[in-house]
PDB file of C-alpha atoms in Angstrom:
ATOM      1  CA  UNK A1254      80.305  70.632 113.906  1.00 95.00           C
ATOM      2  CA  UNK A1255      80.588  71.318 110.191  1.00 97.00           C
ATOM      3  CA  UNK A1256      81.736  68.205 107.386  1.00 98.00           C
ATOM      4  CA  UNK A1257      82.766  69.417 104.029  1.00 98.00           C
ATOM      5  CA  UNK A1258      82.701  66.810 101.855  1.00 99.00           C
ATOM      6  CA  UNK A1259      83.861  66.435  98.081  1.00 98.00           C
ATOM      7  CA  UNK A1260      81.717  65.097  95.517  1.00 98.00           C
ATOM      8  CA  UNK A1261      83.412  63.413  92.877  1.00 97.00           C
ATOM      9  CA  UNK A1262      84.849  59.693  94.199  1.00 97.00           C
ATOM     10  CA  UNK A1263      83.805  60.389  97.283  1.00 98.00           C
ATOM     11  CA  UNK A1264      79.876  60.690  97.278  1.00 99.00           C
ATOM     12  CA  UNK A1265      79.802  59.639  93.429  1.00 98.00           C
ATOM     13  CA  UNK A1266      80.977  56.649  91.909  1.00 98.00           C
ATOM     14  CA  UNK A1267      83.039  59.082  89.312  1.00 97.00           C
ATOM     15  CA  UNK A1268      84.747  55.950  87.912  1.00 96.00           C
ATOM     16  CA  UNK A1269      82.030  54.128  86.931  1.00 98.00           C
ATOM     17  CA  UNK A1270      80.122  57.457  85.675  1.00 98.00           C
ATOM     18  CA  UNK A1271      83.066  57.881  83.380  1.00 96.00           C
ATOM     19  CA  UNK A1272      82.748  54.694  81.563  1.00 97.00           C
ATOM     20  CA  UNK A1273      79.107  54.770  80.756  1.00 98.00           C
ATOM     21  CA  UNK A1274      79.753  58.010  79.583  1.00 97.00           C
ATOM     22  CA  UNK A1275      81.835  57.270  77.277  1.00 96.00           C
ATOM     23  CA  UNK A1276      79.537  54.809  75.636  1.00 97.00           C
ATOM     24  CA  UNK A1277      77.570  57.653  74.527  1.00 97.00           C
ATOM     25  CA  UNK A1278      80.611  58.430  72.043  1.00 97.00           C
ATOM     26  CA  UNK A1279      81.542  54.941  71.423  1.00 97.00           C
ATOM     27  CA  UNK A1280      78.004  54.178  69.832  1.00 97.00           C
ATOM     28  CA  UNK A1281      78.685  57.178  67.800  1.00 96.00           C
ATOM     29  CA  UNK A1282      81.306  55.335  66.704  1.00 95.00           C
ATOM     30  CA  UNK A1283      84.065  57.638  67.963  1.00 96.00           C
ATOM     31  CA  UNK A1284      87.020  55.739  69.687  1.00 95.00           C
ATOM     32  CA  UNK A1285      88.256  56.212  73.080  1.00 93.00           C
ATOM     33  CA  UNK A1286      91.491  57.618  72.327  1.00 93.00           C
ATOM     34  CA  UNK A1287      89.612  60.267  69.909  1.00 93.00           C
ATOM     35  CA  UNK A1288      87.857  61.025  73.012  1.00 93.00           C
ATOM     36  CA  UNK A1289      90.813  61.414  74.492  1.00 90.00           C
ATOM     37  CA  UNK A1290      92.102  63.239  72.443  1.00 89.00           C
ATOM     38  CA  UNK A1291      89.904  66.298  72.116  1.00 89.00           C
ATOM     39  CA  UNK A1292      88.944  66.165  75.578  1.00 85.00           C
ATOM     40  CA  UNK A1293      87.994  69.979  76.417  1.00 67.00           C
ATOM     41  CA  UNK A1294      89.668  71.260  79.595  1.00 55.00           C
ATOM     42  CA  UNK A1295      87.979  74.136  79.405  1.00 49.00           C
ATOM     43  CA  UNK A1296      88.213  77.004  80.148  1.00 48.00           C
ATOM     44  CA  UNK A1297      92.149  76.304  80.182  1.00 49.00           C
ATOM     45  CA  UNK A1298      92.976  75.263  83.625  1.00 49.00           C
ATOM     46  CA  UNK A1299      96.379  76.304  84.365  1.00 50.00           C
ATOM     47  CA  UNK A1300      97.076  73.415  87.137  1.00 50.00           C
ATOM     48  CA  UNK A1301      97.064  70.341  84.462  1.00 50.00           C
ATOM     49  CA  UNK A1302      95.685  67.794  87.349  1.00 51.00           C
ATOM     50  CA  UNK A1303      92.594  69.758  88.148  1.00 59.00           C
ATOM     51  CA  UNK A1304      90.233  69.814  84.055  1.00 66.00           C
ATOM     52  CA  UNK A1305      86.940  71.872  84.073  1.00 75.00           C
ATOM     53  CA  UNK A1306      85.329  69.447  81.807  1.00 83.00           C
ATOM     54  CA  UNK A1307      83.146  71.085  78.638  1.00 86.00           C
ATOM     55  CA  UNK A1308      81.046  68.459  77.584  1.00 91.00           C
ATOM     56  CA  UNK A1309      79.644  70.945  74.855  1.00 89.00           C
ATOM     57  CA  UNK A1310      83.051  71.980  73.659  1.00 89.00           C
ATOM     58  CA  UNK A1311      84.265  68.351  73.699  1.00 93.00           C
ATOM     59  CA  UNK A1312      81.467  66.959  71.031  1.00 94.00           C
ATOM     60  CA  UNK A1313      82.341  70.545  69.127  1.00 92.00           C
ATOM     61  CA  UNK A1314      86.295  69.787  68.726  1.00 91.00           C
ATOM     62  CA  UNK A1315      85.666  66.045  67.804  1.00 94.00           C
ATOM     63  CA  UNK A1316      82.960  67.433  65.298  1.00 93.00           C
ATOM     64  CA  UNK A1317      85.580  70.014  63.462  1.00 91.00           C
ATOM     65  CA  UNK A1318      87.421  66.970  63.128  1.00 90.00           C
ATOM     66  CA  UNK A1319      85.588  63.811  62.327  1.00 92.00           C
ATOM     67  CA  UNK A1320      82.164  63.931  60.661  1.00 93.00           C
ATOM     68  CA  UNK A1321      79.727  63.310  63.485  1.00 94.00           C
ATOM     69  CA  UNK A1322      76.091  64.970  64.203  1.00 94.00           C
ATOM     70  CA  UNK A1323      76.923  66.627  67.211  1.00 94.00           C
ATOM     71  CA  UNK A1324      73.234  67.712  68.238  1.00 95.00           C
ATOM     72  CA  UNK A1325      72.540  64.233  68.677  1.00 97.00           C
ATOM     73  CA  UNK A1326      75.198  63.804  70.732  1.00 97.00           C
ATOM     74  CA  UNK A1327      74.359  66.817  72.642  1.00 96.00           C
ATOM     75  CA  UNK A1328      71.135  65.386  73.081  1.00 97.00           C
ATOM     76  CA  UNK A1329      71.892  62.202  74.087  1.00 98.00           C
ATOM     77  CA  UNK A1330      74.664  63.581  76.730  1.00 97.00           C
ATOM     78  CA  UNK A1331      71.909  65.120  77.990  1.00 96.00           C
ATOM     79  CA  UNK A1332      69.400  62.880  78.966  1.00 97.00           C
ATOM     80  CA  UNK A1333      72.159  60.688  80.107  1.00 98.00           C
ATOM     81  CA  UNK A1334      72.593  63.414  82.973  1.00 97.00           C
ATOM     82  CA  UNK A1335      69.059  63.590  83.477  1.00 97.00           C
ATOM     83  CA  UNK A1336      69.583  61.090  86.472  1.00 96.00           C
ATOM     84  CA  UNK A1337      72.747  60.220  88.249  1.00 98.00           C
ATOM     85  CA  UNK A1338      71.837  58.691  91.515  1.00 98.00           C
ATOM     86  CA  UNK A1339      72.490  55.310  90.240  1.00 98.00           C
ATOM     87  CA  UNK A1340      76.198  56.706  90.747  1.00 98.00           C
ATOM     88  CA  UNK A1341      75.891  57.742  94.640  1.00 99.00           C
ATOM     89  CA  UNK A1342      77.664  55.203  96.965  1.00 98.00           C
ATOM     90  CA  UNK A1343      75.520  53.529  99.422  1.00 98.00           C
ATOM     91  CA  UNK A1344      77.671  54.601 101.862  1.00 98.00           C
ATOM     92  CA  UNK A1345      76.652  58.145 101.134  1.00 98.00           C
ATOM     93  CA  UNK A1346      72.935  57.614 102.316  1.00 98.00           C
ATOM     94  CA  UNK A1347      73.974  56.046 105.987  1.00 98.00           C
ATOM     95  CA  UNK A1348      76.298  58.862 106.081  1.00 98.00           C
ATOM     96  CA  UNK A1349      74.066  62.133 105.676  1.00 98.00           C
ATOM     97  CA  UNK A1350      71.614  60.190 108.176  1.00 98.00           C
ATOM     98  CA  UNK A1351      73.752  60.593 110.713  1.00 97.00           C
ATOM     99  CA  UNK A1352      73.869  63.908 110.387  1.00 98.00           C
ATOM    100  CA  UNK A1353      71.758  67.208 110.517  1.00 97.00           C
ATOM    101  CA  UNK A1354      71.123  68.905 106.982  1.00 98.00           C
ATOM    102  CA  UNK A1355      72.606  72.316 108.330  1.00 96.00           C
ATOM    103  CA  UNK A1356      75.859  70.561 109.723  1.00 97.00           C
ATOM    104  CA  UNK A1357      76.721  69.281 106.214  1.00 98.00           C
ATOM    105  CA  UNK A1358      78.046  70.935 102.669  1.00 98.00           C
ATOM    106  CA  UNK A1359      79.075  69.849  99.285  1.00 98.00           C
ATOM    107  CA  UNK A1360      82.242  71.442  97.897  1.00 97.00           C
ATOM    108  CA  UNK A1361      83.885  70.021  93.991  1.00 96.00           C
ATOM    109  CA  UNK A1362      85.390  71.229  91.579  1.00 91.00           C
ATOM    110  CA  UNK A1363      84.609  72.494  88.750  1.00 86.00           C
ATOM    111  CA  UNK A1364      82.172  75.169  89.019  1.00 86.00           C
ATOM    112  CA  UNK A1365      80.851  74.507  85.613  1.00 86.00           C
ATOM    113  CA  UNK A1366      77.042  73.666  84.024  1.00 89.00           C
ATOM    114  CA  UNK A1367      78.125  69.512  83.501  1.00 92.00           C
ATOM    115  CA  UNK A1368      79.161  69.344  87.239  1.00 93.00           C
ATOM    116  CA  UNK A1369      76.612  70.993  88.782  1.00 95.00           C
ATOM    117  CA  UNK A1370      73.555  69.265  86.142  1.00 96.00           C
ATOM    118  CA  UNK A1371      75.747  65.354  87.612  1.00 97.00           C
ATOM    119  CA  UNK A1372      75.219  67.036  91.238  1.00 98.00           C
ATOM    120  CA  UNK A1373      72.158  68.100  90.984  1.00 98.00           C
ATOM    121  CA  UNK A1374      70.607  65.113  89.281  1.00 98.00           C
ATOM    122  CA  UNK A1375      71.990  63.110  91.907  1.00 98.00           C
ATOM    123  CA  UNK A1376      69.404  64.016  94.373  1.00 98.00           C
ATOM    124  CA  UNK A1377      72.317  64.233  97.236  1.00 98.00           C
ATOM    125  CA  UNK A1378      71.621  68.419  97.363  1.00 98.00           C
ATOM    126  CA  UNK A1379      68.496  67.722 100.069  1.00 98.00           C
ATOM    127  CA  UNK A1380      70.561  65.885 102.749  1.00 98.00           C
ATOM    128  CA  UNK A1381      72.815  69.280 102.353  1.00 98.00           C
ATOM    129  CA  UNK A1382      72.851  72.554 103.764  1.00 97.00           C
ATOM    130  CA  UNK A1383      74.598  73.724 100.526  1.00 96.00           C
ATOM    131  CA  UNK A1384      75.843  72.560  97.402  1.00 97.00           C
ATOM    132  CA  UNK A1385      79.252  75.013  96.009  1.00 96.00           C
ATOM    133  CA  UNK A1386      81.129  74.260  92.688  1.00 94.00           C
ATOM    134  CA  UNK A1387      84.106  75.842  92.694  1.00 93.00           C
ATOM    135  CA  UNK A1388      86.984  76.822  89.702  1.00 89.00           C
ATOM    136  CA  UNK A1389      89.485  78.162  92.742  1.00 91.00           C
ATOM    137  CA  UNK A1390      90.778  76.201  95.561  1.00 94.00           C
ATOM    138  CA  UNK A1391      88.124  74.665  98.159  1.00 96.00           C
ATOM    139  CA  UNK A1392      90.356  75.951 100.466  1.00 96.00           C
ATOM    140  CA  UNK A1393      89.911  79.591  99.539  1.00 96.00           C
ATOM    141  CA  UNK A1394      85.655  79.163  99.767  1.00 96.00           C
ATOM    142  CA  UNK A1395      85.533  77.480 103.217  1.00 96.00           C
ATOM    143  CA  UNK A1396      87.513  79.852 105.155  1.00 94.00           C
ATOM    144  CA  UNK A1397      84.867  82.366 103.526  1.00 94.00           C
ATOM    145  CA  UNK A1398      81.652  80.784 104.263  1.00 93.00           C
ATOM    146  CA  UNK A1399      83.194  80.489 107.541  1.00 92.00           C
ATOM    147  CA  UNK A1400      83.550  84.151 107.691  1.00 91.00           C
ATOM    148  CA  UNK A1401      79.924  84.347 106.277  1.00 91.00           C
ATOM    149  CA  UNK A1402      77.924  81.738 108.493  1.00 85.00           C
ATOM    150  CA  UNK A1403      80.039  83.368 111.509  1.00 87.00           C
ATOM    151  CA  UNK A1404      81.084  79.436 112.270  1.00 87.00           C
ATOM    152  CA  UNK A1405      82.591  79.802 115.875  1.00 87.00           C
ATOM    153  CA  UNK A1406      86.839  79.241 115.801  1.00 80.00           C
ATOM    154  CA  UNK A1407      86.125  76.378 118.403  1.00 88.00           C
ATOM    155  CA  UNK A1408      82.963  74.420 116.557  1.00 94.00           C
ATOM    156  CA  UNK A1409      85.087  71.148 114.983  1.00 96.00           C
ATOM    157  CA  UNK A1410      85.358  71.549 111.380  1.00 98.00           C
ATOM    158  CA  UNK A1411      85.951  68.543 108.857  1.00 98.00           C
ATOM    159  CA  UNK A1412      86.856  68.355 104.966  1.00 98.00           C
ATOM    160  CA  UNK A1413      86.863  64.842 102.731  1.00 99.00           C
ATOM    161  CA  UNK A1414      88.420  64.564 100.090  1.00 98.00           C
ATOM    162  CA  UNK A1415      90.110  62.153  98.027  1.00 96.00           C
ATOM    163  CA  UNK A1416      92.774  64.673  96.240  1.00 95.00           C
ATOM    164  CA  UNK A1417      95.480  64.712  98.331  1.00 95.00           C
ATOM    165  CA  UNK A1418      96.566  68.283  96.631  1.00 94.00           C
ATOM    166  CA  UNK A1419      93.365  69.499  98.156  1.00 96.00           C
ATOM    167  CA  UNK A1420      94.213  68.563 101.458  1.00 96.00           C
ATOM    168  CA  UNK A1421      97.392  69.319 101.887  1.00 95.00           C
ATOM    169  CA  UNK A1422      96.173  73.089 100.557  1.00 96.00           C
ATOM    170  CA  UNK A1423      93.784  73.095 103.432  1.00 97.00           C
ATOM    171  CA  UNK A1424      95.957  72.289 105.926  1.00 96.00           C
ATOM    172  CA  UNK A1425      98.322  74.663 104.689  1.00 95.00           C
ATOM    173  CA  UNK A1426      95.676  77.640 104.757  1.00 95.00           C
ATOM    174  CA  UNK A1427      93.057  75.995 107.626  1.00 95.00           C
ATOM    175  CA  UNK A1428      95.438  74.450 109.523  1.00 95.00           C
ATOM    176  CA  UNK A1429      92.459  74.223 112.165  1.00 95.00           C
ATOM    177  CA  UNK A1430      90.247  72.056 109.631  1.00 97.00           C
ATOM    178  CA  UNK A1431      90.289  67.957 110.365  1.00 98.00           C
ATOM    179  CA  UNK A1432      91.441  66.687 107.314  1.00 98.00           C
ATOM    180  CA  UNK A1433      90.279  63.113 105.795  1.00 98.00           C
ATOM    181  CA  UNK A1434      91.942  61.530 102.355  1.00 97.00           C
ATOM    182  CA  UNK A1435      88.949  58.977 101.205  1.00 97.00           C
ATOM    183  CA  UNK A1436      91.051  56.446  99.289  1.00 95.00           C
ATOM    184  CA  UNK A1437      88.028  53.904  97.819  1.00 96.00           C
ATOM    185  CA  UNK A1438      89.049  51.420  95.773  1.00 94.00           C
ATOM    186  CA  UNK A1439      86.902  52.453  93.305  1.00 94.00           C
ATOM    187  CA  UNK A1440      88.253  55.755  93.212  1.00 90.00           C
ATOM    188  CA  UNK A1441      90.566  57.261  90.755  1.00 91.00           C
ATOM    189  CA  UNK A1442      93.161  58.632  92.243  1.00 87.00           C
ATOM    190  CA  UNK A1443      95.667  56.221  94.582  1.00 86.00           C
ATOM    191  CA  UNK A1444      97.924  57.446  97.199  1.00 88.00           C
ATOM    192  CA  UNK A1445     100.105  55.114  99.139  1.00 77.00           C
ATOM    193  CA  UNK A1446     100.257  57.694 101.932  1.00 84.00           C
ATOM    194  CA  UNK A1447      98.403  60.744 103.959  1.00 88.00           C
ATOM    195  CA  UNK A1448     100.593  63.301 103.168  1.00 89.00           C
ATOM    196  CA  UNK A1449      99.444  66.213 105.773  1.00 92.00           C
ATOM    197  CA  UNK A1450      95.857  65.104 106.478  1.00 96.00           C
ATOM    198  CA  UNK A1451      94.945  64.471 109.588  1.00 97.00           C
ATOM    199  CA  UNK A1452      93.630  60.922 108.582  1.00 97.00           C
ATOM    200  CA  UNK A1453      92.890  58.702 105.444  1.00 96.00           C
ATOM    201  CA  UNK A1454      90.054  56.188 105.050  1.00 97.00           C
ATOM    202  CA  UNK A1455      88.515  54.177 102.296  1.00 96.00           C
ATOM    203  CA  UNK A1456      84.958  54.835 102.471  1.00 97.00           C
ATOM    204  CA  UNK A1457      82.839  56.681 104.278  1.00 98.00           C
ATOM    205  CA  UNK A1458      81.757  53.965 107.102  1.00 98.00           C
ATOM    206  CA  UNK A1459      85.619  54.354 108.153  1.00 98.00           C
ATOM    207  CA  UNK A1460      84.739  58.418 107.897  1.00 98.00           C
ATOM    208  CA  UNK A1461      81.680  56.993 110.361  1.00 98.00           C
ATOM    209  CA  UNK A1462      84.162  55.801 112.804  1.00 97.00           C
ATOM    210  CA  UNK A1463      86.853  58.645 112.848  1.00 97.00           C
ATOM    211  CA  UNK A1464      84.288  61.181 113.561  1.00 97.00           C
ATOM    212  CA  UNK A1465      82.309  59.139 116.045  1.00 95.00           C
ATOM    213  CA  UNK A1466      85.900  58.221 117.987  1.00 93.00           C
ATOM    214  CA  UNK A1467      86.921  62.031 117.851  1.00 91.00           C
ATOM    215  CA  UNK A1468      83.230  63.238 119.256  1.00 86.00           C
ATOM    216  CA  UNK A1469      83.694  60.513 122.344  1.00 81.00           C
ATOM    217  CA  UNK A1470      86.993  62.117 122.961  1.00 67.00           C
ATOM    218  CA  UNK A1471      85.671  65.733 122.913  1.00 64.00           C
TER     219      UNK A1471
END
């Protein structure tokens, strides 16, 4: 068995992140809809609900508007990442226990210096086999490590994640993948159904249970 499971508002309390973030430019005195504002999607993501976040390039285009000392900022941003694991659901921890390190990967999006420093910092890469970032569709990078760790096409496969445009893209290209929406209600994103996955859950103790029920009827 292999679990694929996203990072962002699934393992890491994204929501929550967010907000203390944005204190950093608050006590800068920069407003949230100036943050808003100049908030870098960057590169330029073509698919407008998926933003590779800059946090370099965001201080940058507030700076060549507003007269702010950016380094500072930089610097501050910075040792706010130092340590995220005050962001990891408990959840998380009960879940990689009850599974072996080589059994379990990490797959979000973006594939991008912020994303992977908030990952890494989390401390959540040891209980993993492998950590990817990705700027293309998860989709795309499972069915090749799947290629590339030779995973058997009858070894049960699962992939949780709480964007419902990501699962419905891995049904449509791994139709063979078990599919799990993780709704929390601390999440961002809210979706009144499943669409095409397989099943939905809000947290990971429910994940617990589908994956326990499906091994008993294997």
């Amino acid at each position: 068995m292999k679990i694929f499971v996203d990072f962002d508002d699934v393992l890491f309390n994204t929501r929550k992140f967010v907000i203390d973030y944005k204190k950093i430019f608050k006590s800068y005195g920069i407003s949230e809809k100036i943050y808003d504002k100049y908030y870098y999607n960057y590169p330029v993501n073509k698919n407008k609900s998926f933003k590779k976040y800059n946090s370099i390039m965001h201080v940058r285009e507030i700076g060549k508007n507003f007269p702010i000392n950016a380094r500072k900022i930089e610097k501050d941003i910075d040792n706010f990442i130092k340590n995220t694991r005050k962001y990891i659901f408990k959840d998380a921890y009960e879940f990689v226990s009850k599974y072996s390190k080589k059994d379990l990967y990490i797959i979000s999006f973006p594939k991008i210096g912020f994303q992977e420093k908030k990952i890494k910092n989390s401390g959540m890469n040891k209980y993993f086999e492998k950590s990817i970032s990705t700027s293309g569709l998860k989709s795309n990078v499972i069915r090749e490590l799947i290629k590339e760790k030779k995973i058997e096409k009858n070894e049960t496969i699962y992939f949780i994640d709480d964007r419902l445009e990501s699962i419905e893209d891995m049904k449509k290209k791994n139709p063979q993948i078990i599919t799990i929406l993780l709704g929390r209600k601390e999440g961002r994103h809210k979706y009144l159904g499943k669409g095409n996955s397989d099943y939905k859950a809000v947290n990971l103790g429910k994940v617990l249970k589908i994956i326990k029920k499906n091994l008993c009827v294997e």
